Amino acid sequence: MPDSNRATRHATERSEELFAEAQHILVGGVNSPVRAFRSVGGTPLVMVRGSGARIEDADGNSYLDYVGSWGPLILGHTHPAVVAAVADQAARGTSFGMTSQLEIELARLIARAMPAVEMLRFVSSGTEAAMSAARLARAATGRPLLVKFSGCYHGHADPFLSEAGSGLATLGIPASPGVPQEIAALTLNLPYNNAEAVERAFGEHPGRIAAVFVEPIAANMGVVLPEGHYLRDLRAITERHGALLVFDEVITGFRVAHGGAQALYGIRPDLTILGKIIGGGLPAAAYGGRRDLMQQVAPLGQVYQAGTLSGNPLAMRAGIETLQKLAQHGFYETLHQRGRRLAEGISALIARRHLPCCLNAAGALATLFFTPGPVRNFADARRSDTAEYARFFHRMLERGIFLAPSQFEAMFVSAAHTEEDIDCTLAACAESLAA
């Protein structure tokens, strides 16, 4: 294993200047809360460019990037084919406000990979997709209640903000002011990996639960895998009670397998929420599923949803180019081999030093939890020593490795990470854990 970059005190003056300016005009200096480094401390980085597996900040510091824009950049930064496609499309038109052939092409690529998605609707964000799926589920079933799982994050729409993961977990916010109690009461929060709790909820609320929303592999409380027959049980319970099963595959879609977690586990949900990778690094998301359900969306049905930039041609071109690359023979075998090497290497370091940590991984996703584990739900994840994670984060940053500035997020390995990058990361990890 080659030596990693030794701990270095990076220059941060320009990032500090820019962040100070940002705080005067942007709320908290950021446009998404986790970027503010509140849970790890220190100066938030201001980025200026990325290439392959690396990003560079405003002070000229280069880092191996395991955030990858929080998941979309499965091919790495500025992949030449994606850049060329976006540049070509920009010259043809950036937005039409009407249907383009590109929307049809990307939709077909998605449906081919995910047979459960018989029809879909493009939107601009995962939040918008989840919000729309919830509206459709309630309309289709005539029922008011939704089930979600503590620590699972389905965007920041009102029904999903209680006991959510991602930024709320990072900042320790259990719910959000501004969400009326009447709306919050329509969402039932249950423990992840506990099918018995779901069965009880249906018994306690007969004929009132419209849908069960789940991340099939949770990745917003950190990576937490479904145990045993959990997903199969959710499918059986929802079918038995006439409710819909909604897979939130914003992170896992085209990440853990070409057909997402539903292909990996052989489960066919009624509705699927997608985002991140399908936009190839540009803003795009979608919700889709059974034809009879999706035909209830306007203009075919009465369930209204619309968006000025939905199906934006720039995002469609980036998504098409990305999904075509992912369909190439051997892509996932190589990507997941790199992910396994990283995960097994970190796990070996933990075992060798008898550290009170555990690592959860799924293909090219991983989280190092600073708790002995196992981590199988949000209650387990919250036992993590977040102060220790913050120290580890900065030790890795000093060695040129950029991890998520939150204990409750995932590491994303991209196709741009090389074997040497994995070696350097493991060497930095060994030094950081020993420091």
Short mmCIF file of N, CA and C in Angstrom, two decimals, residues 30-192:
data_model
loop_
_atom_site.label_atom_id
_atom_site.label_comp_id
_atom_site.label_asym_id
_atom_site.label_seq_id
_atom_site.Cartn_x
_atom_site.Cartn_y
_atom_site.Cartn_z
N VAL A 30 -24.96 28.80 2.79
CA VAL A 30 -25.10 27.59 1.98
C VAL A 30 -26.49 27.51 1.38
N ASN A 31 -26.65 26.57 0.44
CA ASN A 31 -27.97 26.30 -0.13
C ASN A 31 -28.47 24.91 0.20
N SER A 32 -27.78 24.23 1.12
CA SER A 32 -28.24 22.97 1.69
C SER A 32 -27.49 22.82 3.01
N PRO A 33 -28.20 22.56 4.11
CA PRO A 33 -27.61 22.73 5.44
C PRO A 33 -26.32 21.96 5.74
N VAL A 34 -26.20 20.71 5.26
CA VAL A 34 -25.03 19.89 5.64
C VAL A 34 -23.73 20.52 5.14
N ARG A 35 -23.81 21.31 4.08
CA ARG A 35 -22.62 21.94 3.51
C ARG A 35 -21.95 22.93 4.47
N ALA A 36 -22.68 23.33 5.52
CA ALA A 36 -22.16 24.36 6.43
C ALA A 36 -21.17 23.83 7.44
N PHE A 37 -20.93 22.49 7.46
CA PHE A 37 -19.94 21.89 8.38
C PHE A 37 -20.31 22.05 9.85
N ARG A 38 -21.61 22.31 10.14
CA ARG A 38 -22.00 22.55 11.53
C ARG A 38 -21.72 21.34 12.43
N SER A 39 -21.83 20.12 11.90
CA SER A 39 -21.67 18.94 12.75
C SER A 39 -20.21 18.50 12.87
N VAL A 40 -19.34 19.01 12.00
CA VAL A 40 -17.92 18.63 12.09
C VAL A 40 -17.02 19.80 12.46
N GLY A 41 -17.53 21.02 12.33
CA GLY A 41 -16.75 22.18 12.68
C GLY A 41 -15.75 22.55 11.58
N GLY A 42 -15.12 23.69 11.74
CA GLY A 42 -14.14 24.14 10.76
C GLY A 42 -14.77 24.96 9.66
N THR A 43 -13.93 25.40 8.74
CA THR A 43 -14.38 26.23 7.63
C THR A 43 -14.93 25.38 6.50
N PRO A 44 -16.18 25.62 6.09
CA PRO A 44 -16.71 24.87 4.94
C PRO A 44 -15.86 25.14 3.70
N LEU A 45 -15.64 24.11 2.92
CA LEU A 45 -14.85 24.27 1.70
C LEU A 45 -15.70 24.93 0.62
N VAL A 46 -15.09 25.79 -0.14
CA VAL A 46 -15.71 26.38 -1.31
C VAL A 46 -15.01 25.79 -2.52
N MET A 47 -15.76 25.06 -3.34
CA MET A 47 -15.15 24.31 -4.44
C MET A 47 -15.15 25.12 -5.74
N VAL A 48 -14.14 24.85 -6.56
CA VAL A 48 -14.03 25.57 -7.83
C VAL A 48 -14.00 24.64 -9.04
N ARG A 49 -13.57 23.39 -8.86
CA ARG A 49 -13.57 22.47 -10.00
C ARG A 49 -13.45 21.03 -9.53
N GLY A 50 -13.80 20.13 -10.44
CA GLY A 50 -13.65 18.71 -10.17
C GLY A 50 -13.24 18.00 -11.44
N SER A 51 -12.51 16.90 -11.27
CA SER A 51 -12.10 16.11 -12.42
C SER A 51 -11.90 14.68 -11.95
N GLY A 52 -12.60 13.74 -12.56
CA GLY A 52 -12.47 12.34 -12.17
C GLY A 52 -12.89 12.14 -10.74
N ALA A 53 -11.98 11.62 -9.93
CA ALA A 53 -12.28 11.35 -8.52
C ALA A 53 -11.83 12.49 -7.61
N ARG A 54 -11.38 13.60 -8.18
CA ARG A 54 -10.82 14.68 -7.36
C ARG A 54 -11.61 15.97 -7.50
N ILE A 55 -11.59 16.75 -6.42
CA ILE A 55 -12.14 18.10 -6.43
C ILE A 55 -11.07 19.06 -5.91
N GLU A 56 -11.23 20.32 -6.27
CA GLU A 56 -10.26 21.34 -5.84
C GLU A 56 -11.00 22.51 -5.24
N ASP A 57 -10.50 23.01 -4.10
CA ASP A 57 -11.17 24.12 -3.45
C ASP A 57 -10.58 25.46 -3.88
N ALA A 58 -11.16 26.54 -3.35
CA ALA A 58 -10.79 27.89 -3.78
C ALA A 58 -9.36 28.25 -3.40
N ASP A 59 -8.75 27.48 -2.48
CA ASP A 59 -7.36 27.73 -2.09
C ASP A 59 -6.39 26.84 -2.86
N GLY A 60 -6.90 26.07 -3.82
CA GLY A 60 -6.03 25.23 -4.63
C GLY A 60 -5.73 23.87 -4.04
N ASN A 61 -6.40 23.51 -2.94
CA ASN A 61 -6.20 22.19 -2.34
C ASN A 61 -6.98 21.13 -3.12
N SER A 62 -6.35 20.00 -3.36
CA SER A 62 -6.97 18.91 -4.10
C SER A 62 -7.32 17.77 -3.14
N TYR A 63 -8.50 17.17 -3.34
CA TYR A 63 -8.96 16.10 -2.46
C TYR A 63 -9.52 14.94 -3.29
N LEU A 64 -9.27 13.73 -2.81
CA LEU A 64 -10.00 12.58 -3.32
C LEU A 64 -11.42 12.69 -2.78
N ASP A 65 -12.40 12.65 -3.66
CA ASP A 65 -13.78 12.98 -3.29
C ASP A 65 -14.62 11.72 -3.12
N TYR A 66 -15.17 11.53 -1.90
CA TYR A 66 -16.10 10.43 -1.65
C TYR A 66 -17.50 10.95 -1.34
N VAL A 67 -17.77 12.21 -1.71
CA VAL A 67 -19.11 12.77 -1.60
C VAL A 67 -19.81 12.69 -2.97
N GLY A 68 -19.07 13.03 -4.02
CA GLY A 68 -19.60 12.88 -5.37
C GLY A 68 -20.92 13.59 -5.59
N SER A 69 -21.01 14.83 -5.06
CA SER A 69 -22.25 15.61 -5.12
C SER A 69 -23.40 14.87 -4.45
N TRP A 70 -23.07 14.09 -3.40
CA TRP A 70 -24.04 13.31 -2.62
C TRP A 70 -24.68 12.20 -3.46
N GLY A 71 -23.88 11.66 -4.40
CA GLY A 71 -24.32 10.45 -5.09
C GLY A 71 -24.50 10.48 -6.59
N PRO A 72 -24.83 11.61 -7.21
CA PRO A 72 -25.10 11.58 -8.65
C PRO A 72 -23.91 11.23 -9.53
N LEU A 73 -22.69 11.56 -9.09
CA LEU A 73 -21.53 11.47 -9.97
C LEU A 73 -20.90 10.09 -9.95
N ILE A 74 -21.65 9.09 -10.37
CA ILE A 74 -21.16 7.71 -10.36
C ILE A 74 -20.03 7.52 -11.38
N LEU A 75 -19.95 8.39 -12.39
CA LEU A 75 -18.85 8.32 -13.36
C LEU A 75 -17.69 9.22 -12.97
N GLY A 76 -17.83 9.96 -11.90
CA GLY A 76 -16.81 10.93 -11.49
C GLY A 76 -17.15 12.31 -12.03
N HIS A 77 -16.31 13.28 -11.65
CA HIS A 77 -16.52 14.66 -12.08
C HIS A 77 -16.12 14.85 -13.55
N THR A 78 -16.86 15.70 -14.23
CA THR A 78 -16.59 16.13 -15.60
C THR A 78 -16.19 14.97 -16.53
N HIS A 79 -16.99 13.91 -16.50
CA HIS A 79 -16.73 12.80 -17.43
C HIS A 79 -16.82 13.36 -18.85
N PRO A 80 -15.81 13.08 -19.68
CA PRO A 80 -15.76 13.72 -21.01
C PRO A 80 -17.02 13.52 -21.85
N ALA A 81 -17.61 12.32 -21.82
CA ALA A 81 -18.80 12.07 -22.63
C ALA A 81 -19.99 12.87 -22.14
N VAL A 82 -20.12 13.01 -20.81
CA VAL A 82 -21.24 13.78 -20.24
C VAL A 82 -21.04 15.26 -20.54
N VAL A 83 -19.82 15.76 -20.37
CA VAL A 83 -19.54 17.17 -20.65
C VAL A 83 -19.83 17.49 -22.12
N ALA A 84 -19.40 16.61 -23.02
CA ALA A 84 -19.63 16.84 -24.45
C ALA A 84 -21.12 16.84 -24.77
N ALA A 85 -21.86 15.94 -24.16
CA ALA A 85 -23.30 15.85 -24.42
C ALA A 85 -24.02 17.11 -23.94
N VAL A 86 -23.65 17.58 -22.74
CA VAL A 86 -24.29 18.78 -22.19
C VAL A 86 -23.93 20.01 -23.02
N ALA A 87 -22.67 20.11 -23.43
CA ALA A 87 -22.25 21.25 -24.25
C ALA A 87 -22.99 21.26 -25.59
N ASP A 88 -23.13 20.09 -26.19
CA ASP A 88 -23.84 19.99 -27.47
C ASP A 88 -25.30 20.39 -27.30
N GLN A 89 -25.92 19.93 -26.21
CA GLN A 89 -27.32 20.25 -25.99
C GLN A 89 -27.51 21.74 -25.69
N ALA A 90 -26.58 22.33 -24.94
CA ALA A 90 -26.69 23.75 -24.62
C ALA A 90 -26.73 24.59 -25.89
N ALA A 91 -25.99 24.15 -26.90
CA ALA A 91 -25.99 24.87 -28.17
C ALA A 91 -27.30 24.67 -28.93
N ARG A 92 -28.02 23.58 -28.63
CA ARG A 92 -29.29 23.29 -29.30
C ARG A 92 -30.48 23.91 -28.58
N GLY A 93 -30.32 24.12 -27.25
CA GLY A 93 -31.42 24.68 -26.46
C GLY A 93 -31.35 24.18 -25.04
N THR A 94 -31.51 25.08 -24.08
CA THR A 94 -31.39 24.71 -22.68
C THR A 94 -32.73 24.40 -22.03
N SER A 95 -33.82 24.88 -22.61
CA SER A 95 -35.14 24.60 -22.05
C SER A 95 -36.18 24.97 -23.09
N PHE A 96 -37.17 24.09 -23.27
CA PHE A 96 -38.20 24.33 -24.27
C PHE A 96 -39.58 24.56 -23.66
N GLY A 97 -39.82 24.03 -22.47
CA GLY A 97 -41.15 24.11 -21.91
C GLY A 97 -42.13 23.23 -22.63
N MET A 98 -41.62 22.33 -23.46
CA MET A 98 -42.43 21.36 -24.20
C MET A 98 -41.67 20.04 -24.21
N THR A 99 -42.35 18.96 -24.57
CA THR A 99 -41.72 17.64 -24.60
C THR A 99 -40.62 17.58 -25.66
N SER A 100 -39.52 16.94 -25.31
CA SER A 100 -38.45 16.69 -26.28
C SER A 100 -38.25 15.18 -26.41
N GLN A 101 -37.60 14.78 -27.48
CA GLN A 101 -37.32 13.37 -27.70
C GLN A 101 -36.41 12.82 -26.61
N LEU A 102 -35.61 13.69 -25.99
CA LEU A 102 -34.66 13.27 -24.96
C LEU A 102 -35.40 12.68 -23.75
N GLU A 103 -36.54 13.25 -23.39
CA GLU A 103 -37.32 12.73 -22.27
C GLU A 103 -37.80 11.31 -22.54
N ILE A 104 -38.20 11.06 -23.76
CA ILE A 104 -38.65 9.73 -24.13
C ILE A 104 -37.50 8.74 -24.05
N GLU A 105 -36.34 9.15 -24.54
CA GLU A 105 -35.17 8.25 -24.57
C GLU A 105 -34.72 7.90 -23.16
N LEU A 106 -34.62 8.90 -22.27
CA LEU A 106 -34.18 8.61 -20.91
C LEU A 106 -35.23 7.77 -20.18
N ALA A 107 -36.49 8.06 -20.39
CA ALA A 107 -37.56 7.27 -19.75
C ALA A 107 -37.47 5.81 -20.17
N ARG A 108 -37.19 5.55 -21.43
CA ARG A 108 -37.07 4.17 -21.90
C ARG A 108 -35.88 3.46 -21.28
N LEU A 109 -34.76 4.17 -21.12
CA LEU A 109 -33.58 3.58 -20.48
C LEU A 109 -33.90 3.17 -19.04
N ILE A 110 -34.65 4.02 -18.34
CA ILE A 110 -35.02 3.73 -16.95
C ILE A 110 -35.98 2.54 -16.91
N ALA A 111 -37.01 2.57 -17.74
CA ALA A 111 -38.01 1.50 -17.72
C ALA A 111 -37.41 0.16 -18.11
N ARG A 112 -36.44 0.18 -19.03
CA ARG A 112 -35.77 -1.06 -19.42
C ARG A 112 -35.03 -1.68 -18.24
N ALA A 113 -34.43 -0.84 -17.42
CA ALA A 113 -33.66 -1.32 -16.27
C ALA A 113 -34.55 -1.68 -15.09
N MET A 114 -35.72 -1.05 -15.01
CA MET A 114 -36.64 -1.24 -13.89
C MET A 114 -38.03 -1.59 -14.41
N PRO A 115 -38.33 -2.86 -14.60
CA PRO A 115 -39.63 -3.26 -15.15
C PRO A 115 -40.83 -2.78 -14.34
N ALA A 116 -40.63 -2.52 -13.04
CA ALA A 116 -41.75 -2.03 -12.21
C ALA A 116 -42.16 -0.62 -12.62
N VAL A 117 -41.28 0.11 -13.31
CA VAL A 117 -41.59 1.47 -13.75
C VAL A 117 -42.18 1.39 -15.16
N GLU A 118 -43.50 1.21 -15.22
CA GLU A 118 -44.19 1.07 -16.50
C GLU A 118 -44.45 2.43 -17.16
N MET A 119 -44.65 3.44 -16.34
CA MET A 119 -44.77 4.82 -16.81
C MET A 119 -44.10 5.70 -15.76
N LEU A 120 -43.62 6.86 -16.19
CA LEU A 120 -42.99 7.75 -15.21
C LEU A 120 -43.23 9.20 -15.56
N ARG A 121 -42.95 10.05 -14.62
CA ARG A 121 -43.03 11.50 -14.79
C ARG A 121 -41.73 12.10 -14.27
N PHE A 122 -41.05 12.87 -15.13
CA PHE A 122 -39.83 13.55 -14.69
C PHE A 122 -40.17 14.81 -13.90
N VAL A 123 -39.37 15.07 -12.87
CA VAL A 123 -39.45 16.29 -12.08
C VAL A 123 -38.02 16.79 -11.88
N SER A 124 -37.82 17.75 -11.01
CA SER A 124 -36.49 18.35 -10.88
C SER A 124 -35.72 17.96 -9.64
N SER A 125 -36.39 17.35 -8.64
CA SER A 125 -35.68 17.00 -7.41
C SER A 125 -36.34 15.79 -6.76
N GLY A 126 -35.57 15.10 -5.92
CA GLY A 126 -36.10 13.96 -5.19
C GLY A 126 -37.24 14.35 -4.27
N THR A 127 -37.15 15.53 -3.67
CA THR A 127 -38.24 16.01 -2.82
C THR A 127 -39.53 16.11 -3.61
N GLU A 128 -39.45 16.69 -4.80
CA GLU A 128 -40.63 16.85 -5.65
C GLU A 128 -41.21 15.49 -6.04
N ALA A 129 -40.32 14.52 -6.32
CA ALA A 129 -40.78 13.18 -6.70
C ALA A 129 -41.49 12.51 -5.54
N ALA A 130 -40.93 12.59 -4.33
CA ALA A 130 -41.54 11.95 -3.16
C ALA A 130 -42.87 12.61 -2.81
N MET A 131 -42.91 13.92 -2.87
CA MET A 131 -44.15 14.66 -2.58
C MET A 131 -45.25 14.25 -3.56
N SER A 132 -44.88 14.12 -4.84
CA SER A 132 -45.85 13.76 -5.87
C SER A 132 -46.32 12.32 -5.71
N ALA A 133 -45.39 11.43 -5.34
CA ALA A 133 -45.77 10.02 -5.12
C ALA A 133 -46.72 9.90 -3.94
N ALA A 134 -46.51 10.69 -2.91
CA ALA A 134 -47.40 10.66 -1.75
C ALA A 134 -48.81 11.11 -2.13
N ARG A 135 -48.89 12.18 -2.92
CA ARG A 135 -50.20 12.67 -3.37
C ARG A 135 -50.92 11.61 -4.20
N LEU A 136 -50.16 10.97 -5.11
CA LEU A 136 -50.74 9.95 -5.96
C LEU A 136 -51.21 8.75 -5.13
N ALA A 137 -50.42 8.34 -4.15
CA ALA A 137 -50.78 7.19 -3.32
C ALA A 137 -52.07 7.46 -2.56
N ARG A 138 -52.21 8.66 -2.02
CA ARG A 138 -53.42 9.00 -1.28
C ARG A 138 -54.63 9.04 -2.21
N ALA A 139 -54.43 9.60 -3.40
CA ALA A 139 -55.55 9.69 -4.34
C ALA A 139 -55.98 8.31 -4.82
N ALA A 140 -55.00 7.45 -5.10
CA ALA A 140 -55.30 6.13 -5.67
C ALA A 140 -55.99 5.22 -4.66
N THR A 141 -55.65 5.38 -3.39
CA THR A 141 -56.22 4.50 -2.36
C THR A 141 -57.39 5.14 -1.62
N GLY A 142 -57.51 6.46 -1.68
CA GLY A 142 -58.54 7.14 -0.92
C GLY A 142 -58.26 7.12 0.57
N ARG A 143 -56.99 6.96 0.95
CA ARG A 143 -56.62 6.88 2.36
C ARG A 143 -55.68 8.03 2.73
N PRO A 144 -55.66 8.47 4.00
CA PRO A 144 -54.87 9.64 4.36
C PRO A 144 -53.47 9.39 4.91
N LEU A 145 -53.22 8.21 5.50
CA LEU A 145 -52.00 8.01 6.27
C LEU A 145 -50.85 7.47 5.42
N LEU A 146 -49.64 7.89 5.78
CA LEU A 146 -48.41 7.37 5.17
C LEU A 146 -47.57 6.73 6.25
N VAL A 147 -46.85 5.68 5.91
CA VAL A 147 -45.85 5.08 6.80
C VAL A 147 -44.47 5.37 6.25
N LYS A 148 -43.59 5.86 7.11
CA LYS A 148 -42.18 5.98 6.78
C LYS A 148 -41.38 5.42 7.94
N PHE A 149 -40.06 5.33 7.76
CA PHE A 149 -39.22 4.72 8.79
C PHE A 149 -38.22 5.74 9.34
N SER A 150 -38.07 5.72 10.65
CA SER A 150 -37.18 6.67 11.32
C SER A 150 -35.77 6.57 10.73
N GLY A 151 -35.23 7.73 10.37
CA GLY A 151 -33.90 7.79 9.78
C GLY A 151 -33.88 7.74 8.28
N CYS A 152 -35.01 7.35 7.67
CA CYS A 152 -35.11 7.39 6.21
C CYS A 152 -35.50 8.81 5.78
N TYR A 153 -34.88 9.28 4.73
CA TYR A 153 -35.11 10.66 4.26
C TYR A 153 -35.74 10.61 2.89
N HIS A 154 -36.87 11.28 2.74
CA HIS A 154 -37.58 11.31 1.46
C HIS A 154 -37.76 12.75 0.99
N GLY A 155 -36.77 13.58 1.28
CA GLY A 155 -36.85 14.98 0.89
C GLY A 155 -37.51 15.82 1.98
N HIS A 156 -37.67 17.10 1.69
CA HIS A 156 -38.09 18.03 2.74
C HIS A 156 -39.54 18.49 2.61
N ALA A 157 -40.36 17.72 1.90
CA ALA A 157 -41.80 18.03 1.89
C ALA A 157 -42.40 17.75 3.27
N ASP A 158 -43.44 18.46 3.61
CA ASP A 158 -44.02 18.40 4.96
C ASP A 158 -44.29 16.98 5.49
N PRO A 159 -44.84 16.07 4.69
CA PRO A 159 -45.19 14.76 5.27
C PRO A 159 -44.01 13.93 5.73
N PHE A 160 -42.79 14.29 5.28
CA PHE A 160 -41.65 13.41 5.50
C PHE A 160 -40.60 13.96 6.47
N LEU A 161 -40.89 15.07 7.14
CA LEU A 161 -39.84 15.73 7.91
C LEU A 161 -39.71 15.27 9.36
N SER A 162 -40.56 14.40 9.84
CA SER A 162 -40.40 13.94 11.21
C SER A 162 -39.50 12.70 11.26
N GLU A 163 -38.60 12.71 12.22
CA GLU A 163 -37.65 11.60 12.43
C GLU A 163 -36.98 11.19 11.12
N ALA A 164 -36.58 12.20 10.35
CA ALA A 164 -35.94 11.95 9.06
C ALA A 164 -34.43 11.89 9.23
N GLY A 165 -33.78 11.32 8.23
CA GLY A 165 -32.32 11.25 8.25
C GLY A 165 -31.72 12.44 7.54
N SER A 166 -30.56 12.22 6.93
CA SER A 166 -29.83 13.23 6.17
C SER A 166 -29.56 14.47 7.02
N GLY A 167 -29.87 15.67 6.49
CA GLY A 167 -29.52 16.90 7.19
C GLY A 167 -30.19 17.06 8.54
N LEU A 168 -31.42 16.53 8.70
CA LEU A 168 -32.08 16.65 9.99
C LEU A 168 -31.34 15.85 11.05
N ALA A 169 -30.89 14.65 10.68
CA ALA A 169 -30.11 13.84 11.62
C ALA A 169 -28.78 14.51 11.91
N THR A 170 -28.16 15.08 10.87
CA THR A 170 -26.87 15.74 11.04
C THR A 170 -26.95 16.89 12.03
N LEU A 171 -28.02 17.68 11.91
CA LEU A 171 -28.17 18.86 12.75
C LEU A 171 -28.97 18.59 14.01
N GLY A 172 -29.41 17.33 14.20
CA GLY A 172 -30.16 16.98 15.41
C GLY A 172 -31.54 17.57 15.46
N ILE A 173 -32.16 17.77 14.29
CA ILE A 173 -33.51 18.35 14.23
C ILE A 173 -34.51 17.21 14.10
N PRO A 174 -35.38 16.98 15.10
CA PRO A 174 -36.31 15.86 15.04
C PRO A 174 -37.46 16.09 14.07
N ALA A 175 -37.85 17.31 13.89
CA ALA A 175 -38.92 17.68 12.95
C ALA A 175 -38.69 19.14 12.61
N SER A 176 -39.56 19.72 11.82
CA SER A 176 -39.33 21.09 11.40
C SER A 176 -40.46 22.01 11.80
N PRO A 177 -40.13 23.16 12.39
CA PRO A 177 -41.17 24.18 12.57
C PRO A 177 -41.76 24.53 11.22
N GLY A 178 -43.03 24.88 11.23
CA GLY A 178 -43.69 25.19 9.97
C GLY A 178 -44.51 24.05 9.41
N VAL A 179 -44.33 22.86 9.99
CA VAL A 179 -45.15 21.71 9.60
C VAL A 179 -46.27 21.59 10.63
N PRO A 180 -47.49 21.88 10.24
CA PRO A 180 -48.60 21.80 11.21
C PRO A 180 -48.73 20.40 11.80
N GLN A 181 -49.11 20.34 13.07
CA GLN A 181 -49.27 19.06 13.74
C GLN A 181 -50.30 18.19 13.00
N GLU A 182 -51.30 18.83 12.42
CA GLU A 182 -52.32 18.08 11.69
C GLU A 182 -51.72 17.31 10.51
N ILE A 183 -50.71 17.91 9.87
CA ILE A 183 -50.04 17.23 8.75
C ILE A 183 -49.08 16.17 9.26
N ALA A 184 -48.32 16.51 10.31
CA ALA A 184 -47.37 15.55 10.87
C ALA A 184 -48.08 14.30 11.37
N ALA A 185 -49.29 14.45 11.88
CA ALA A 185 -50.04 13.32 12.43
C ALA A 185 -50.46 12.32 11.35
N LEU A 186 -50.39 12.73 10.10
CA LEU A 186 -50.78 11.84 9.01
C LEU A 186 -49.65 10.92 8.55
N THR A 187 -48.47 11.08 9.17
CA THR A 187 -47.34 10.21 8.86
C THR A 187 -46.96 9.40 10.09
N LEU A 188 -46.92 8.09 9.94
CA LEU A 188 -46.54 7.19 11.03
C LEU A 188 -45.07 6.83 10.87
N ASN A 189 -44.26 7.11 11.90
CA ASN A 189 -42.83 6.78 11.89
C ASN A 189 -42.61 5.47 12.63
N LEU A 190 -42.00 4.52 11.96
CA LEU A 190 -41.75 3.20 12.53
C LEU A 190 -40.27 2.88 12.44
N PRO A 191 -39.79 1.94 13.26
CA PRO A 191 -38.37 1.57 13.20
C PRO A 191 -38.05 0.77 11.94
N TYR A 192 -36.94 1.11 11.31
CA TYR A 192 -36.47 0.38 10.12
C TYR A 192 -36.10 -1.04 10.51
#
